[in-house]
Structure formats: C-alpha cells, structure tokens
PDB file of C-alpha atoms in Angstrom:
ATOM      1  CA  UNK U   1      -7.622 -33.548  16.602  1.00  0.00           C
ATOM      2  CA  UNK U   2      -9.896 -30.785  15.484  1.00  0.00           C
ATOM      3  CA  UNK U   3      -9.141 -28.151  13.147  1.00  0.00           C
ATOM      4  CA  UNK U   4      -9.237 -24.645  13.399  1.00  0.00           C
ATOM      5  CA  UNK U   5     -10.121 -21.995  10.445  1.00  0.00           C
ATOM      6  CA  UNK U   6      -7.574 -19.414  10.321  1.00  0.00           C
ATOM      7  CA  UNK U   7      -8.899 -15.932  10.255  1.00  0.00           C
ATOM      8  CA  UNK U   8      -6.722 -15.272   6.849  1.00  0.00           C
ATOM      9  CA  UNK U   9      -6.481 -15.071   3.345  1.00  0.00           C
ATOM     10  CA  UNK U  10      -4.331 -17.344   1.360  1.00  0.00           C
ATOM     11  CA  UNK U  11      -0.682 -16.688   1.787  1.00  0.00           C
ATOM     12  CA  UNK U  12       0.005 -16.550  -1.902  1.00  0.00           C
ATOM     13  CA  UNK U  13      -2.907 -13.298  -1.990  1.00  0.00           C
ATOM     14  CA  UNK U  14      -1.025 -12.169   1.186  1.00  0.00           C
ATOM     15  CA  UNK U  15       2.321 -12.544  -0.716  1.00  0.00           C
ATOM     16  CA  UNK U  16       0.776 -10.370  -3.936  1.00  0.00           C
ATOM     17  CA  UNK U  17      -0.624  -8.007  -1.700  1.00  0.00           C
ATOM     18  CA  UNK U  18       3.113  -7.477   0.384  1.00  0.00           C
ATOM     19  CA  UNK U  19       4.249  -7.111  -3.071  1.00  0.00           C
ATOM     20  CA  UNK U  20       5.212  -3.542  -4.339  1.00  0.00           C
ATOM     21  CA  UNK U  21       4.680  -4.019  -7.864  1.00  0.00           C
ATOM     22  CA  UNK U  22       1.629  -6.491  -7.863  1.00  0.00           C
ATOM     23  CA  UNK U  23      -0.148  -4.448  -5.062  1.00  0.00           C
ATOM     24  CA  UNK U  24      -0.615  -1.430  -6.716  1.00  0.00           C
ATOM     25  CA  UNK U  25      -1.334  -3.419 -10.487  1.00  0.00           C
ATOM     26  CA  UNK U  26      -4.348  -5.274  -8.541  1.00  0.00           C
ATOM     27  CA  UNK U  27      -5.518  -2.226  -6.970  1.00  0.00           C
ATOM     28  CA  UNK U  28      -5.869  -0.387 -10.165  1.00  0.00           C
ATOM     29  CA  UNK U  29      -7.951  -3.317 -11.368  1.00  0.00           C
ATOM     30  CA  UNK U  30     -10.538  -2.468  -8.784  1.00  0.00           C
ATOM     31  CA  UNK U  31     -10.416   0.827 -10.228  1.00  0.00           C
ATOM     32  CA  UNK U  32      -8.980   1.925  -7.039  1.00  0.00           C
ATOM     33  CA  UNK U  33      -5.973   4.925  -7.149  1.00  0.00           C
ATOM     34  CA  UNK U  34      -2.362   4.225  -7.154  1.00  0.00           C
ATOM     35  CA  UNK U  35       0.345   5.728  -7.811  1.00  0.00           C
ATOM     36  CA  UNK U  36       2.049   5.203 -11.459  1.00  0.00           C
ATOM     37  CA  UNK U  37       4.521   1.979 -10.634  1.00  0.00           C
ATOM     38  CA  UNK U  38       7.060   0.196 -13.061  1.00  0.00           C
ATOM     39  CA  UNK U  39       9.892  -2.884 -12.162  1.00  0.00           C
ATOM     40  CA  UNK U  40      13.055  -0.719 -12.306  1.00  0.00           C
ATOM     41  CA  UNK U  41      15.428  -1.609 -15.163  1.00  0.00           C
ATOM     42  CA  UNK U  42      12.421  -1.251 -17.398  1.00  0.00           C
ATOM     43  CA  UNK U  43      11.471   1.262 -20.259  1.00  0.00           C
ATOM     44  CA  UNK U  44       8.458   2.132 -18.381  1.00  0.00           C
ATOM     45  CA  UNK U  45      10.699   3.004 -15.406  1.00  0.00           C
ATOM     46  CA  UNK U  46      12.627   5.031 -17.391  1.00  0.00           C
ATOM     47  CA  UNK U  47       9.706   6.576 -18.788  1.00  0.00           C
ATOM     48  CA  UNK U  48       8.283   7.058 -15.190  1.00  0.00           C
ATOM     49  CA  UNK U  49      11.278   8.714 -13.553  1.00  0.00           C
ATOM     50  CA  UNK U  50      12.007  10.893 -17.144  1.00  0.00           C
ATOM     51  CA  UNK U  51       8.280  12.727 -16.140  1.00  0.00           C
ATOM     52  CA  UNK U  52       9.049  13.321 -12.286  1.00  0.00           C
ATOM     53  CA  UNK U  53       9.750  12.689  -8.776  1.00  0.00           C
ATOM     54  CA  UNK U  54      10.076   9.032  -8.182  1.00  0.00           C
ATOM     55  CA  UNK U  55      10.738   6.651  -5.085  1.00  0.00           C
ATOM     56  CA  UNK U  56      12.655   3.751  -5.406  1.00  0.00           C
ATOM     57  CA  UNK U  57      12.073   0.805  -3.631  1.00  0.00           C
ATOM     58  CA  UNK U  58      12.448  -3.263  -2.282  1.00  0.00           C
ATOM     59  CA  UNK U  59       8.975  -5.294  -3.619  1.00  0.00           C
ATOM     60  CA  UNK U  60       9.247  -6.689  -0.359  1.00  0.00           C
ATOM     61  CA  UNK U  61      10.265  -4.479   2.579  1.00  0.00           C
ATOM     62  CA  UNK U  62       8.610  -2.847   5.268  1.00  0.00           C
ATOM     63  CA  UNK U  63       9.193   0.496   7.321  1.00  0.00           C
ATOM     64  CA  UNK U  64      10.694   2.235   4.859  1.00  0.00           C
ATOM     65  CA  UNK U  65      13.344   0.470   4.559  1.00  0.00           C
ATOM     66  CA  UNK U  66      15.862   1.033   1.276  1.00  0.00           C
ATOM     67  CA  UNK U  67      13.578   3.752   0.447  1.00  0.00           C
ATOM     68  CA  UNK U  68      15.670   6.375  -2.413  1.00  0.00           C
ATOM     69  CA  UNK U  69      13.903   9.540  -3.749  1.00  0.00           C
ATOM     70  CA  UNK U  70      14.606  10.478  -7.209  1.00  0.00           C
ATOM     71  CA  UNK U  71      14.208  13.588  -8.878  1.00  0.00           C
ATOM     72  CA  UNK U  72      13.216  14.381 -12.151  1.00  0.00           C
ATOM     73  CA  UNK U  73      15.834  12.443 -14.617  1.00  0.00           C
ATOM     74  CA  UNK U  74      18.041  11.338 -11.780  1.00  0.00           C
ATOM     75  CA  UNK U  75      20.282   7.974 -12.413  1.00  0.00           C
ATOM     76  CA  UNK U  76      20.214   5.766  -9.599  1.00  0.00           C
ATOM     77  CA  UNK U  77      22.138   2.620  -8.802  1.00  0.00           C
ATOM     78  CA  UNK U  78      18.980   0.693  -7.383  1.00  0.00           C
ATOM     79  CA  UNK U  79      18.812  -2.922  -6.959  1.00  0.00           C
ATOM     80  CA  UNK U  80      17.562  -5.433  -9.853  1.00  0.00           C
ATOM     81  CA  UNK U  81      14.161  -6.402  -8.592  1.00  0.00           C
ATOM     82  CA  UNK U  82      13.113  -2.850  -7.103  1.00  0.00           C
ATOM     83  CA  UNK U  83      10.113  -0.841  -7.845  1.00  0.00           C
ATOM     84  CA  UNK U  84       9.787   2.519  -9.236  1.00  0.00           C
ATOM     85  CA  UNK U  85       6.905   4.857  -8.311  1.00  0.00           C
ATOM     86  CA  UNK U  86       5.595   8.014  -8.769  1.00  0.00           C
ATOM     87  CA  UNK U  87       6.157  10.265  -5.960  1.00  0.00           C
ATOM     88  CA  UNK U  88       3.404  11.687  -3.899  1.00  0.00           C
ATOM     89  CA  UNK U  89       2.852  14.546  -1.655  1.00  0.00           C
ATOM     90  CA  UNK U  90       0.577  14.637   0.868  1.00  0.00           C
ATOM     91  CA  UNK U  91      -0.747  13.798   4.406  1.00  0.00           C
ATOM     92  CA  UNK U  92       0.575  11.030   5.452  1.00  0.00           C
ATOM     93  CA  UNK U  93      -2.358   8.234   7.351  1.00  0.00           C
ATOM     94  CA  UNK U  94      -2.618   4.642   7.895  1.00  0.00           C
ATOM     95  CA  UNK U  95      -5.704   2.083   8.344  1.00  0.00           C
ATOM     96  CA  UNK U  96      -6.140  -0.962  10.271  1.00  0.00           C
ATOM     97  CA  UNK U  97      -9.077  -2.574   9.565  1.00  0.00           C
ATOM     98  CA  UNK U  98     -10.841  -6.156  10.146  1.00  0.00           C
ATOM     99  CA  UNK U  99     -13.053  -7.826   7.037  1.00  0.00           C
ATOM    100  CA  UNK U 100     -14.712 -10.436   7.118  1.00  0.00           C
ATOM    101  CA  UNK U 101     -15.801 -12.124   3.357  1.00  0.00           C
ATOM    102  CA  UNK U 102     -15.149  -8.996   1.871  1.00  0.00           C
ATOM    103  CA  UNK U 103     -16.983  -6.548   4.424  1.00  0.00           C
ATOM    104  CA  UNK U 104     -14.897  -4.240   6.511  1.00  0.00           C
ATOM    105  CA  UNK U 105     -16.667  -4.930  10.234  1.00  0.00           C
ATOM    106  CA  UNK U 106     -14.432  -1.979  11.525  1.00  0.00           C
ATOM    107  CA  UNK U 107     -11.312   0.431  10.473  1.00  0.00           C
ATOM    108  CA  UNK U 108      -9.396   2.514  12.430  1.00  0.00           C
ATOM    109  CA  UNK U 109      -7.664   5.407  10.196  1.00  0.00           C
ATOM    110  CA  UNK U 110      -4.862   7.421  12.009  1.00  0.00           C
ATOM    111  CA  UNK U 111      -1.685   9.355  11.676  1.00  0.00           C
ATOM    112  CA  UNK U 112       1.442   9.193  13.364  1.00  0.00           C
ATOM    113  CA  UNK U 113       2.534  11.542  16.542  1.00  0.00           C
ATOM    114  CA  UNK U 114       5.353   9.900  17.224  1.00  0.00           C
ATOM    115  CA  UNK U 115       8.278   8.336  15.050  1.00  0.00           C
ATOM    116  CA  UNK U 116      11.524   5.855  15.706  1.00  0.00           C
ATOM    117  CA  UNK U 117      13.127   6.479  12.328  1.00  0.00           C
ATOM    118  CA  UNK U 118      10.339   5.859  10.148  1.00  0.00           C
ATOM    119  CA  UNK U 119       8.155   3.482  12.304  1.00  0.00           C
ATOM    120  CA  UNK U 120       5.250   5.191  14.106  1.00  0.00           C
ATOM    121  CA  UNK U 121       5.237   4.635  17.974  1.00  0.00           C
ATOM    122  CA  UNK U 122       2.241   6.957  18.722  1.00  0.00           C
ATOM    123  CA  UNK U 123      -0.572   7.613  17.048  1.00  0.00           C
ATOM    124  CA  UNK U 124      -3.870   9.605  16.352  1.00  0.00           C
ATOM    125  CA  UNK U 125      -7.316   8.561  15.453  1.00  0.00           C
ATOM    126  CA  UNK U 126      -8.427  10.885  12.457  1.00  0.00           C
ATOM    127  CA  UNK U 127     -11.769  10.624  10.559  1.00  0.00           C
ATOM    128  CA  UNK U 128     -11.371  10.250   6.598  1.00  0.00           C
ATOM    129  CA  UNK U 129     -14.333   9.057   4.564  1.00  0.00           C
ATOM    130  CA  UNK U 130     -12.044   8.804   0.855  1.00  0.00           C
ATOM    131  CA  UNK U 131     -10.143   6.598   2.664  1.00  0.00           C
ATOM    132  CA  UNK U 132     -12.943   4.769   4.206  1.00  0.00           C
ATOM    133  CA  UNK U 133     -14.441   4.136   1.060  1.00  0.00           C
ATOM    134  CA  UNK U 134     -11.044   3.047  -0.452  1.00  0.00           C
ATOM    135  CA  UNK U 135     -10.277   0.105   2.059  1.00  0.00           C
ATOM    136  CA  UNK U 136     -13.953  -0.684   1.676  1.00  0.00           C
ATOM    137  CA  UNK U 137     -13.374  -1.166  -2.232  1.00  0.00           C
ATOM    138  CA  UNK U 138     -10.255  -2.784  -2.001  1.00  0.00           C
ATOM    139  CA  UNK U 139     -11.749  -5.283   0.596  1.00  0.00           C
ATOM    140  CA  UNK U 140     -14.908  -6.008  -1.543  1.00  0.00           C
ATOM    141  CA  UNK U 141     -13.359  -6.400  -4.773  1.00  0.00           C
ATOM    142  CA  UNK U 142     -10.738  -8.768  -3.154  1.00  0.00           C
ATOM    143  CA  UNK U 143     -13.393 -10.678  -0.901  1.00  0.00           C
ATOM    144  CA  UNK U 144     -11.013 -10.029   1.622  1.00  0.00           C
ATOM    145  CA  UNK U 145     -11.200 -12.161   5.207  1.00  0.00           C
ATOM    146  CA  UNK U 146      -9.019 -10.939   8.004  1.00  0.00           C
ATOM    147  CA  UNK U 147      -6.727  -8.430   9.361  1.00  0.00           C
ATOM    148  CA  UNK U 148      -5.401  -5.542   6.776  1.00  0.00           C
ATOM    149  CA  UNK U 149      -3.461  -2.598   6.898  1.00  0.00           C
ATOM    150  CA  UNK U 150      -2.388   0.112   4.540  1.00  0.00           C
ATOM    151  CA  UNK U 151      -0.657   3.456   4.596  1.00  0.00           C
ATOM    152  CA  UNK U 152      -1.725   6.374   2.207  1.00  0.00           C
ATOM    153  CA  UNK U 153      -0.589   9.343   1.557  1.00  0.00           C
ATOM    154  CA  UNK U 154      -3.594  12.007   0.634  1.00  0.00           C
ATOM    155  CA  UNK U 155      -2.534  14.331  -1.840  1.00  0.00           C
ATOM    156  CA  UNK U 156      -3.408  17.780  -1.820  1.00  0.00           C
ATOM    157  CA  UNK U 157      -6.767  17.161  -3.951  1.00  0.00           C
ATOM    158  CA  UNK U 158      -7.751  14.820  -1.408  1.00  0.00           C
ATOM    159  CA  UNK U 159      -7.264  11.517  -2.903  1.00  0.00           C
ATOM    160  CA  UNK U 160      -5.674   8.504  -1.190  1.00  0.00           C
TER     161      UNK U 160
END
C-alpha cells in the first residue's frame, strides 16, 4: 500500500487555530492585529467588557453561532469556557487562500452579497492589499501548508 501526504497541517495546529482564544494569542505573536480577547469568567474579561463593546462567544463554533453583543458594563450569563472580545466595526471580508510551506500560492478576498442567517451564500471578489499582506504574515510566521480561511472585519482606519 502506498501512502499519500495530506495537503494539511497538523490537526493539533488546526485545533489552536479553530480555537477562539488561542487564535488570536498566536496571531499577536506574529505581531499580526487582533482584537483584545480574554477567557470569560476572568479579571481580564471583566476588565475587557468594563472599557467597551464586547462579543461573547463559543472557542469552538462556526457561523456565528452563540454569538452575544455586550455593551459597555453589561452582565451576561455566558457559558464557562467562552471568549470575550473586543468589538469591532467595520467592513466585513473573508479570504480563502492556498499555502504551501508557508507561501500563500493564491488568495481570494471577498465579501458577502448574499446571507442565510449569518452564512454567506453569494459572494464578491474585492481587492484588499492590508489584508493580503496579513494572511501572507500569518501564513509565513506559521509555515503554514494547505487550505486556510479567515474572516476580518476592517475597521474604519483600515486595519484588518
């Protein structure tokens, strides 16, 4: 029998990278921007959601799922093991792109046309070189290998 290579990173750096708190720690690492984040239940959560708007979220979900916006101060029965962030307002755009040893080969950035709830079912191609040169970072400084996607949202002084 002959083995195959899998076009993929290692599913424990897939795992940190699904991740909601470790994501955005490993990102900042790379010197990369994030948004403030803190394990709710936490003084730094606290702390985080006493100086603004916040989202509260799963570490592990997808499509926005048990997404809650907090404002300024709010108390919020979230669940143990949720994230905190700092909200951000801006354009929302996603990337797909394919790297191979830590070298994007190609990236498509876009924004959605078309929801179902909060999934995007149609989409446009949009040119954005910050966010270019952010995937290109992230993929570098990771050695990434494979298929990876991320959404952003710009804010209004352009940064992803």
């Amino acid at each position: 029998m002959r083995l195959r290579r899998v076009f993929a990173m290692p599913a424990t750096i897939i795992h940190e990278v699904h991740d909601k708190f470790l994501f955005p720690e490993r990102a900042a690492k790379f010197g990369l921007s994030v948004p403030e984040t803190a394990l709710d239940g936490t003084v730094a959560a606290e702390c985080l959601i006493a100086k603004g708007s916040t989202v509260a979220k799963p570490r592990h979900s997808c499509a926005g799922n048990g997404i809650h916006y907090l404002n300024q101060g709010d108390r919020h029965q979230i669940s143990a093991g949720n994230v905190i962030q700092q909200k951000i307002v801006g354009q929302e755009l996603s990337t797909c792109s394919v790297a191979f040893r830590g070298k994007v080969i190609a990236t498509a950035i876009y924004r959605a046309t078309v929801l179902s709830g909060t999934v995007a079912c149609g989409f446009e191609r949009v040119e954005a070189p910050a966010i270019e040169r952010w995937v290109a970072s992230f993929v570098a400084a990771s050695h990434w290998n494979g298929f990876i996607s991320f959404d952003f949202l710009v804010s209004d002084d352009g940064t992803p």
